[in-house]
Short mmCIF file of the C-alpha atoms (twelve columns), coordinates in Angstrom:
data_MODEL
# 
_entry.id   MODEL 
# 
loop_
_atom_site.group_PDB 
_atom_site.id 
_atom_site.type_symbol 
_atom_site.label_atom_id 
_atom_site.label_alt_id 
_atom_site.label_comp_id 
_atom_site.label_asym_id 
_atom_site.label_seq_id 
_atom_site.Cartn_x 
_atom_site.Cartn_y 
_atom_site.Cartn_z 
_atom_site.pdbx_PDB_model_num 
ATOM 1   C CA . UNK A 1   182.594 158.162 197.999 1 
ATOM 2   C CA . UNK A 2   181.339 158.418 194.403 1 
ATOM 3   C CA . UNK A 3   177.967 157.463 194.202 1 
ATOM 4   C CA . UNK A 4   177.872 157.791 190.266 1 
ATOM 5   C CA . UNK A 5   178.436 154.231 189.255 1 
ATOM 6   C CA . UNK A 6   178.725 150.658 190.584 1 
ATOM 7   C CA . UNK A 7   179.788 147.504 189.235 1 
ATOM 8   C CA . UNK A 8   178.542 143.932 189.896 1 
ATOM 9   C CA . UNK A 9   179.735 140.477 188.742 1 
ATOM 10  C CA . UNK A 10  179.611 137.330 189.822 1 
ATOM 11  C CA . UNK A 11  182.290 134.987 189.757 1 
ATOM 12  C CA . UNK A 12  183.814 131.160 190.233 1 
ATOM 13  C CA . UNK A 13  187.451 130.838 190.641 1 
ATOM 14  C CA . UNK A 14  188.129 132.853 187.499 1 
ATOM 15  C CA . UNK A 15  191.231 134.636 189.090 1 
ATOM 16  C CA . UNK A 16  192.747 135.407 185.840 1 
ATOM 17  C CA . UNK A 17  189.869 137.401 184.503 1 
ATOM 18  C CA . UNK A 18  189.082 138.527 188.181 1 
ATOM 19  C CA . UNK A 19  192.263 140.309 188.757 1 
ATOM 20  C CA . UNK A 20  191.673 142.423 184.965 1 
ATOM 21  C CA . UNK A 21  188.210 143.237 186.587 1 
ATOM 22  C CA . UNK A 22  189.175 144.295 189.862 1 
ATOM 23  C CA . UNK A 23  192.162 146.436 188.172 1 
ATOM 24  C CA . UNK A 24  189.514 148.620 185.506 1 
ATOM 25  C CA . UNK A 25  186.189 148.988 188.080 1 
ATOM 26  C CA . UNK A 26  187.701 149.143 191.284 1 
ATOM 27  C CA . UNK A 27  190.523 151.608 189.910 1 
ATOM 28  C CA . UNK A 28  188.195 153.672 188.282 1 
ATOM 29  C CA . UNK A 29  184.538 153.296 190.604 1 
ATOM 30  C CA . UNK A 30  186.651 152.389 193.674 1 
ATOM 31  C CA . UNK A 31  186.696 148.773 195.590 1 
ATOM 32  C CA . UNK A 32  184.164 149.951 197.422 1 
ATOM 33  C CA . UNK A 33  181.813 150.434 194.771 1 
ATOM 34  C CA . UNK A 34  182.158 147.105 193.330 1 
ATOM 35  C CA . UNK A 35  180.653 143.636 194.253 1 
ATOM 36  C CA . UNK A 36  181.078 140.151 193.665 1 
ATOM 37  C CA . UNK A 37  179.290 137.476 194.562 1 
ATOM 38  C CA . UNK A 38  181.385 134.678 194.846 1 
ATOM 39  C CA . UNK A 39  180.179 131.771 194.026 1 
ATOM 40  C CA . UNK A 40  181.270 128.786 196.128 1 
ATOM 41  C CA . UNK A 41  182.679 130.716 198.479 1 
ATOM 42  C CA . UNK A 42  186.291 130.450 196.794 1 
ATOM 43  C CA . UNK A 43  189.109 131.428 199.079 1 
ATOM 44  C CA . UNK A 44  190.590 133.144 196.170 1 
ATOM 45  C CA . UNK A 45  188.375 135.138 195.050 1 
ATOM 46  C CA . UNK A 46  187.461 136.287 198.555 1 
ATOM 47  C CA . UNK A 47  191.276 137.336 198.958 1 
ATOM 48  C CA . UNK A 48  191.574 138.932 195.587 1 
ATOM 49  C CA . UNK A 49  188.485 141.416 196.141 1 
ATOM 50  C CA . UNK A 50  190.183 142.565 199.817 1 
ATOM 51  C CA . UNK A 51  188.173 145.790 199.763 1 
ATOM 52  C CA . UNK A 52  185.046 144.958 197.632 1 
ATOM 53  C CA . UNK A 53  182.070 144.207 198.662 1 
ATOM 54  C CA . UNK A 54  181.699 140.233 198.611 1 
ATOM 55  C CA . UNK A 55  178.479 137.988 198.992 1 
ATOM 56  C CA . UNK A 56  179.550 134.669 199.414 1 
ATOM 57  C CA . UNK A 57  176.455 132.083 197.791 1 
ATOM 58  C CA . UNK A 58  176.948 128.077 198.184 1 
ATOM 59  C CA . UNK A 59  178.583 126.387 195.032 1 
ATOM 60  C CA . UNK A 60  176.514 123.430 194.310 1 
ATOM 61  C CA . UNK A 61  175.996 122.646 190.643 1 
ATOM 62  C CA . UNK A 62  172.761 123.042 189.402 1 
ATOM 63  C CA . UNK A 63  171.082 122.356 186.364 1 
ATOM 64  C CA . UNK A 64  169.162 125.651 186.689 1 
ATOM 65  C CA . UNK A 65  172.250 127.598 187.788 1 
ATOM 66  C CA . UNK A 66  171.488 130.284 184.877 1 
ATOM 67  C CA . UNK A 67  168.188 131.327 185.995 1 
ATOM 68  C CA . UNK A 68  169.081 131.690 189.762 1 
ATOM 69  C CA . UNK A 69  172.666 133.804 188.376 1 
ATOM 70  C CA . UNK A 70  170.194 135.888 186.619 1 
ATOM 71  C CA . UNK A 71  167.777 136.199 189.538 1 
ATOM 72  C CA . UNK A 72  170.028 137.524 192.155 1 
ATOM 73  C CA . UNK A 73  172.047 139.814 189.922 1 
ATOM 74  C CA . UNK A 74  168.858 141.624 188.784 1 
ATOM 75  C CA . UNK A 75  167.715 141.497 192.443 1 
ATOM 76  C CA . UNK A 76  170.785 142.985 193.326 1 
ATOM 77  C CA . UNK A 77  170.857 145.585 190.114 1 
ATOM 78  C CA . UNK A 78  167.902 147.113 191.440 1 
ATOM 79  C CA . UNK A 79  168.517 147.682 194.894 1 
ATOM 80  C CA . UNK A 80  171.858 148.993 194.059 1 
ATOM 81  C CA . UNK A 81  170.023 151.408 191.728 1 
ATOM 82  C CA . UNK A 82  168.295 153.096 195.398 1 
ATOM 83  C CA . UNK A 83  172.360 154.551 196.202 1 
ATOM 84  C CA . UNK A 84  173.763 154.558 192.850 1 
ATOM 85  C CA . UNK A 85  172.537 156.573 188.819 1 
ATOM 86  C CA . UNK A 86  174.096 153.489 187.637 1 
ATOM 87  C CA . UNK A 87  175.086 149.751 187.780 1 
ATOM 88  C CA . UNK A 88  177.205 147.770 185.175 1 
ATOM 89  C CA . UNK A 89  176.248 144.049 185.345 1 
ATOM 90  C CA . UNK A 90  178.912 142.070 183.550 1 
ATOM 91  C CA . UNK A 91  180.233 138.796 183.679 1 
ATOM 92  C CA . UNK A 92  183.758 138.403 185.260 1 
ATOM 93  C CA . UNK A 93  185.245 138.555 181.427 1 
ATOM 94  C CA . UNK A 94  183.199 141.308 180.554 1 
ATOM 95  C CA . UNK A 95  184.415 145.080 180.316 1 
ATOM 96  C CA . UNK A 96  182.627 148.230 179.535 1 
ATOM 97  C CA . UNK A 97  184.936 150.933 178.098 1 
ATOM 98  C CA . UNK A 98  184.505 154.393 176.467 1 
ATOM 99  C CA . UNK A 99  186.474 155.309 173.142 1 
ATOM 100 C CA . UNK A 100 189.359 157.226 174.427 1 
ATOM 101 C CA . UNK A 101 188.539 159.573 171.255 1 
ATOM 102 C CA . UNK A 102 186.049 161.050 173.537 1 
ATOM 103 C CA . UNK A 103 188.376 162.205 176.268 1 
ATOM 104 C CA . UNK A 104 186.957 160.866 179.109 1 
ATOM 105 C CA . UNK A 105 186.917 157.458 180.716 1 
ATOM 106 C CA . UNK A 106 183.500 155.591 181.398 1 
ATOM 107 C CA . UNK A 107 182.667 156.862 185.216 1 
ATOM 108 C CA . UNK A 108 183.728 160.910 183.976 1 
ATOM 109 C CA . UNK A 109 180.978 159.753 181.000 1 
ATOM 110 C CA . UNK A 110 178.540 158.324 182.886 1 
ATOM 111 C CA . UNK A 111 178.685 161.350 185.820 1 
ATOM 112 C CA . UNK A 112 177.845 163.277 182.537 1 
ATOM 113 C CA . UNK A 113 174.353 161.228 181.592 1 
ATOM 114 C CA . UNK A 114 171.335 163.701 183.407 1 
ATOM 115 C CA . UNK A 115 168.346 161.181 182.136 1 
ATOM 116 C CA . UNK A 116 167.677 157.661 183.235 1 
ATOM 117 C CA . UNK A 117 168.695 155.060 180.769 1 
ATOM 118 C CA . UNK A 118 169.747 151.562 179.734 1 
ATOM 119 C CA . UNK A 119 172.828 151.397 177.777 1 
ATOM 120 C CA . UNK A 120 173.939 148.730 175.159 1 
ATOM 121 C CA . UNK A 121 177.231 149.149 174.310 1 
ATOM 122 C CA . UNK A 122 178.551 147.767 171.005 1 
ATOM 123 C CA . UNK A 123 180.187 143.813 171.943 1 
ATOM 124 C CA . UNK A 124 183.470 143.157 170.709 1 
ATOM 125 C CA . UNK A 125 185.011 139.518 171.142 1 
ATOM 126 C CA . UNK A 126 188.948 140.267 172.178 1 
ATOM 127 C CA . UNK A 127 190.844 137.248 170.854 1 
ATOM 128 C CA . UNK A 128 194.249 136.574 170.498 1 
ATOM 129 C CA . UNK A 129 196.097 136.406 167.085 1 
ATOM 130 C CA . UNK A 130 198.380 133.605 167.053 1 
ATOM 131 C CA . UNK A 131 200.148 134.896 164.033 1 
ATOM 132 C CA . UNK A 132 200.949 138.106 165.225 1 
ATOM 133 C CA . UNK A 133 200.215 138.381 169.117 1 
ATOM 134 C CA . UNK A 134 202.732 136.195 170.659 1 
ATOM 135 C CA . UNK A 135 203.866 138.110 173.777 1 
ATOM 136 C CA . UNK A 136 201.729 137.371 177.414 1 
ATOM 137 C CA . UNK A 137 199.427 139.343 179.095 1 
ATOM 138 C CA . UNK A 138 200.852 141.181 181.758 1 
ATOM 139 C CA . UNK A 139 199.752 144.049 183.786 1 
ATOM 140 C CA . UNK A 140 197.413 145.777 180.868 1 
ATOM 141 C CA . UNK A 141 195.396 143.159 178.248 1 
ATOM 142 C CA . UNK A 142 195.090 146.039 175.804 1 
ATOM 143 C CA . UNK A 143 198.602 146.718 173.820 1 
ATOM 144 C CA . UNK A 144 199.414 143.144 174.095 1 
ATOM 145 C CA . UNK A 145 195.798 141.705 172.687 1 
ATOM 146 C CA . UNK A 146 194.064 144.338 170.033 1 
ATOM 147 C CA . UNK A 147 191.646 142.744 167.505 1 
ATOM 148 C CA . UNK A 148 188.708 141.317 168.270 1 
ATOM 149 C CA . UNK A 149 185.628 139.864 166.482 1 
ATOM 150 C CA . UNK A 150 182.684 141.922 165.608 1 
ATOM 151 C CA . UNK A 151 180.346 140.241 168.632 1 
ATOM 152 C CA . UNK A 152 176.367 141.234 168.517 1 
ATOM 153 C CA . UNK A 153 175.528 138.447 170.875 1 
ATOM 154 C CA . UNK A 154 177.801 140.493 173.670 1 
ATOM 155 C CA . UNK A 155 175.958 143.960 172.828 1 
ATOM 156 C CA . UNK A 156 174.615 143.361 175.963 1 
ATOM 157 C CA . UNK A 157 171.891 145.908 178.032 1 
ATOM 158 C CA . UNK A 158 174.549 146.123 181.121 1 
ATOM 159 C CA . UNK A 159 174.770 149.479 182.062 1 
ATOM 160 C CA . UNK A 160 171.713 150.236 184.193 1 
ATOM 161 C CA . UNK A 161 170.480 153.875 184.964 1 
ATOM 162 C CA . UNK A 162 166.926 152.577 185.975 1 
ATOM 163 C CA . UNK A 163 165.588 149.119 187.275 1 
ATOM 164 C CA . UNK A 164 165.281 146.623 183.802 1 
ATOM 165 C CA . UNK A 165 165.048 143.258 184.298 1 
ATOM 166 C CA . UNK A 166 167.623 141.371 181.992 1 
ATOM 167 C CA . UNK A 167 167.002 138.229 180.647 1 
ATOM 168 C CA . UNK A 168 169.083 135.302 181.312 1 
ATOM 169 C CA . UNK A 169 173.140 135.660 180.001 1 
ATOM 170 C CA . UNK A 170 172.209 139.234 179.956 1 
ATOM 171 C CA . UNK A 171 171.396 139.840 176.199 1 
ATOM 172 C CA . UNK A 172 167.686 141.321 177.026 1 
ATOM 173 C CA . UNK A 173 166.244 143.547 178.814 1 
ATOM 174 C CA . UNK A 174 162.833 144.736 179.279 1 
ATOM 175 C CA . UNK A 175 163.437 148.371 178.465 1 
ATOM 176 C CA . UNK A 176 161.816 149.448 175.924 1 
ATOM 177 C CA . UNK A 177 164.469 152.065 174.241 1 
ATOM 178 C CA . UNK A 178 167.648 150.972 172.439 1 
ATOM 179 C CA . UNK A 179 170.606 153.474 173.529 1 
ATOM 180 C CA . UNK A 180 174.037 152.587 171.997 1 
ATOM 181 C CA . UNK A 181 176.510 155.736 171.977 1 
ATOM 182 C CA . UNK A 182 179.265 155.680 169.424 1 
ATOM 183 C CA . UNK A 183 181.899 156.179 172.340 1 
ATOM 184 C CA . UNK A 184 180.933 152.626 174.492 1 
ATOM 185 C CA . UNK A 185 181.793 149.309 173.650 1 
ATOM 186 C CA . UNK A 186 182.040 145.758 175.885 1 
ATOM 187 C CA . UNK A 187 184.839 144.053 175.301 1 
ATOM 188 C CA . UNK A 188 184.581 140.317 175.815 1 
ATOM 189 C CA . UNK A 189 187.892 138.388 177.092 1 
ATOM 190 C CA . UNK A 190 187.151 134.751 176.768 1 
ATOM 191 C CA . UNK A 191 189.321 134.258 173.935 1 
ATOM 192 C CA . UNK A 192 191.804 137.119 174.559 1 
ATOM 193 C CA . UNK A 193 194.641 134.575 175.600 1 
ATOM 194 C CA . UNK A 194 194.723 130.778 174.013 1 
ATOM 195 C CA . UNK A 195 196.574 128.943 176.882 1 
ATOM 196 C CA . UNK A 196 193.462 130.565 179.416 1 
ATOM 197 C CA . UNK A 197 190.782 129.891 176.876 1 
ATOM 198 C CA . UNK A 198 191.453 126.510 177.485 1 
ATOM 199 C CA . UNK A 199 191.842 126.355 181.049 1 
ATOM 200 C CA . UNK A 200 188.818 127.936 181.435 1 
ATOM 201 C CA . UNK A 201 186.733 125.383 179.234 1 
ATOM 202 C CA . UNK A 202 187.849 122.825 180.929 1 
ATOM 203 C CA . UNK A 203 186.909 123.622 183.746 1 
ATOM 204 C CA . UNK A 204 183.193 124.675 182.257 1 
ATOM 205 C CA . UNK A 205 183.207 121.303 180.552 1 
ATOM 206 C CA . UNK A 206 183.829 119.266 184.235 1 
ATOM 207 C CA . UNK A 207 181.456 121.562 185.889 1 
ATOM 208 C CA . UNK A 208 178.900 120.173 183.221 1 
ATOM 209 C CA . UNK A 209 179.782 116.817 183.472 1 
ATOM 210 C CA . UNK A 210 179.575 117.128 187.217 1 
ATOM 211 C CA . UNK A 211 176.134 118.113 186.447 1 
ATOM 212 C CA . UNK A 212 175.171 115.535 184.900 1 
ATOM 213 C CA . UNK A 213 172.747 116.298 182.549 1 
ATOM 214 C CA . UNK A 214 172.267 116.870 178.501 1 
ATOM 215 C CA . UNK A 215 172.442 120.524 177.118 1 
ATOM 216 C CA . UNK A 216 168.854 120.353 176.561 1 
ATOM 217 C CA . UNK A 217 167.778 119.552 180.002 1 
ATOM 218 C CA . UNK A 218 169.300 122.527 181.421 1 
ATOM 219 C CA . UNK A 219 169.741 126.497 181.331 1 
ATOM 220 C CA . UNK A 220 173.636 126.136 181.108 1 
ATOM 221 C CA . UNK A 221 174.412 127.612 177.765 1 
ATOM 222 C CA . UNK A 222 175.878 125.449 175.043 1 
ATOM 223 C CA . UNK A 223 179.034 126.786 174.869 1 
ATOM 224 C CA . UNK A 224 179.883 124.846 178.561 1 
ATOM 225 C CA . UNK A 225 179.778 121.618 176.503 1 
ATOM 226 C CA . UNK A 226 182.450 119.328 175.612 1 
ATOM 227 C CA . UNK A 227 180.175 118.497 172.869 1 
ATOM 228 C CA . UNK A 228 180.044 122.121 171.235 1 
ATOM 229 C CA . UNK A 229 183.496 123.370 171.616 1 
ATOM 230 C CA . UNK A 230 185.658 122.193 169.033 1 
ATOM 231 C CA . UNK A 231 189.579 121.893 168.653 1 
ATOM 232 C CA . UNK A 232 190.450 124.825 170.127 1 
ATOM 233 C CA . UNK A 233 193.023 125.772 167.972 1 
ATOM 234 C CA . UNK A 234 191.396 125.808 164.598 1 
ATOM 235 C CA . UNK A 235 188.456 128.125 166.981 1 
ATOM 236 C CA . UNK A 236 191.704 130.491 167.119 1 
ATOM 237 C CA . UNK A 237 192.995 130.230 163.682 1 
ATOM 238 C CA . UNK A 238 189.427 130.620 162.374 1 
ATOM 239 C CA . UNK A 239 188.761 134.138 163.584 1 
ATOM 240 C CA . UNK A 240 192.350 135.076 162.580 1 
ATOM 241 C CA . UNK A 241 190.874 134.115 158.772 1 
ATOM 242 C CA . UNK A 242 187.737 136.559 159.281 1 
ATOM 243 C CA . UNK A 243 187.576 139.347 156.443 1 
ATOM 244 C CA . UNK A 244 189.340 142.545 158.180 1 
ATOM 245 C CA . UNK A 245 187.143 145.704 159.057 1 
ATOM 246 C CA . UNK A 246 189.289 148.811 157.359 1 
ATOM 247 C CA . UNK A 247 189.305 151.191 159.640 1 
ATOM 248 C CA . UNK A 248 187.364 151.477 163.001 1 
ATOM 249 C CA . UNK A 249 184.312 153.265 162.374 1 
ATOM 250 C CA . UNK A 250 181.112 150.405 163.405 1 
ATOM 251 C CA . UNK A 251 178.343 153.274 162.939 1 
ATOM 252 C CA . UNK A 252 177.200 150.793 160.371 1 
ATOM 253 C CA . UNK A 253 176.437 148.053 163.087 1 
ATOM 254 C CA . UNK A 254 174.465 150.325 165.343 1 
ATOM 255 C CA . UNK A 255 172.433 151.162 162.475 1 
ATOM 256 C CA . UNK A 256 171.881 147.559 162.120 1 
ATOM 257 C CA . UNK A 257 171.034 147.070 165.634 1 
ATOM 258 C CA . UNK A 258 168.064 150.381 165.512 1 
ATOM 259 C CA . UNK A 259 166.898 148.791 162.781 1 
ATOM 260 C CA . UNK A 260 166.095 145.664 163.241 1 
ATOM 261 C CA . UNK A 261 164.993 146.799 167.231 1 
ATOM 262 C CA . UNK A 262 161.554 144.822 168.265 1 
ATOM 263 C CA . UNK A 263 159.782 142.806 171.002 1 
ATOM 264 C CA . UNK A 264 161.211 139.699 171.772 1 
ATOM 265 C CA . UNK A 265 158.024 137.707 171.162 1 
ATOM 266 C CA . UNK A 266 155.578 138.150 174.175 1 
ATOM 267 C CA . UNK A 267 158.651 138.175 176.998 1 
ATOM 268 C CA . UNK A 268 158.165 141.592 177.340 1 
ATOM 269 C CA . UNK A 269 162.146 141.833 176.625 1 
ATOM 270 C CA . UNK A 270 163.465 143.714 173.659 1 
ATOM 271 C CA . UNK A 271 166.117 142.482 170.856 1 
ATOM 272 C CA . UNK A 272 167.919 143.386 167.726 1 
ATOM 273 C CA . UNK A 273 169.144 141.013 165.358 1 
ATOM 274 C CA . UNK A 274 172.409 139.290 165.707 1 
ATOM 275 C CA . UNK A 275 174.054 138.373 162.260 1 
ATOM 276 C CA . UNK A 276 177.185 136.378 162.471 1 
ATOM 277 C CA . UNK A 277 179.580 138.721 160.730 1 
ATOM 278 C CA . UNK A 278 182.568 137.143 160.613 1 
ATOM 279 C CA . UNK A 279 184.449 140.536 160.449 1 
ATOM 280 C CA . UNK A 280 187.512 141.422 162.857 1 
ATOM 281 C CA . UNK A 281 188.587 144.705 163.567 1 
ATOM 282 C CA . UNK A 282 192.074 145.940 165.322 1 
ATOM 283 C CA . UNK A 283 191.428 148.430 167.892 1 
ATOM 284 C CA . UNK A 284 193.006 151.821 167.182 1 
ATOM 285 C CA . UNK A 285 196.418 152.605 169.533 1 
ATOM 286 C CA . UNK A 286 194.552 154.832 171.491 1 
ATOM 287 C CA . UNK A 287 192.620 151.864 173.684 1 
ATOM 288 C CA . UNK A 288 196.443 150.470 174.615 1 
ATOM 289 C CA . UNK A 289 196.452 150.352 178.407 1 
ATOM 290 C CA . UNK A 290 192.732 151.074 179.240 1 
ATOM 291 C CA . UNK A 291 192.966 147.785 180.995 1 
# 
């Protein structure tokens, strides 16, 4: 058993992105190096991760659901951190990957990394081009789906080689040190396929509603809102009209991100600034089939 890396997500029914994120961490870490907590206890989700480790949690909305996600998977983070070097914390849609310029994949990379350290790796928003993307997602998500949106609110601190508490959604932590290799990236997948964007969003919206409550009297991020989510196509067709990044060298946005690196007021968390770009990029051939 490889004692390099772990994985950790927590999920709700999402099969669609479940099954992608049981396929890249528990073929590359292992099922038994990967846990979910399942949320609500889903019967699915249970069956899916045969082999994983899963910690069933009671599915009652809350209005404070955020903060108590947030406060078990740190919880959890750290005492994983006692038997593993590392821990990737992602959401269910979330996928940390290593250029395969670099000859490796992300546990041979990781096995590689001798000093303690939080990693941020660069956030890229998969989407799917309706102009030019129109075959389904099968087996592998890369090949059929390759541009994606130039995301700095999913640079997220998720790959843990010491105990850092992360903020709430996961976009802070409270290690002090920025470390963003040019090799890792997270790829985001809640726009990656139109007809399961909006499955998914509805379901988010009736979870809400089931709530009860306004977005400002809750932790729930916006984005679960009828309210804030638009028509979905023109969400589509807009980042199809971003301007298109030549070429696929983002040096320029790490620099961006060491740059503007500070305190996030008194929180004791750390942040760079997150400029809405509005650039897309097409992933090189090379990342075809890497999940």
């Amino acid at each position: 058993m490889q004692t390099t890396a772990a994985a950790l997500t927590m999920v709700r029914d999402d099969a669609f992105y479940l099954k992608i994120w049981l396929r890249y961490y528990g073929e590359m870490l292992g099922r038994e190096n990967c846990y979910i907590i399942n949320h609500g206890r889903g019967e699915e989700v249970a069956d899916l991760a045969t082999g994983c480790n899963v910690i069933g949690i009671p599915g009652d909305p809350h209005p404070q659901f955020e903060k108590k996600r947030w406060r078990l998977l740190n919880g959890t983070a750290a005492g994983l951190l006692g038997y593993f070097s590392h821990v990737i914390v992602t959401d269910v849609d979330e996928f940390v990957v290593v250029d395969p310029e670099s000859g490796e994949d992300l546990l041979g990379w990781l096995a590689k990394r001798r000093r303690p350290r939080v990693y941020t790796p660069l956030g890229l928003d998969m989407f799917q081009r309706l102009d030019v993307e129109k075959d389904e997602i099968g087996d592998r998500v890369l090949g059929p789906r390759m541009h994606a949106k130039l995301a700095p609110h999913h640079s997220k601190p998720c790959v843990l080689g010491k105990e850092a508490q992360i903020a709430r959604g996961g976009h802070f932590s409270k290690f002090e040190k920025l470390n963003s290799p040019k090799e890792l990236y997270l790829l985001h997948l809640k726009y990656v396929d139109f007809g399961e964007y909006v499955h998914a969003m509805n379901s988010r919206n009736a979870i809400v509603q089931e709530i009860g409550v306004g977005v400002t009297e809750t932790s729930i991020g916006r984005h679960w809102f009828a309210e804030a989510r638009g028509e979905d196509r023109e969400v589509f067709d807009g980042f199809a009209s971003y301007k298109m990044e030549e070429g696929f060298n983002l040096d320029w946005v790490r620099d961006e991100m060491r740059e503007s690196w500070k305190p996030r007021g008194e929180t004791g968390f750390w942040q760079f600034d997150r400029p809405d770009y509005q650039t897309q990029v097409r992933l090189p051939d090379r990342f075809a089939g890497l999940f």
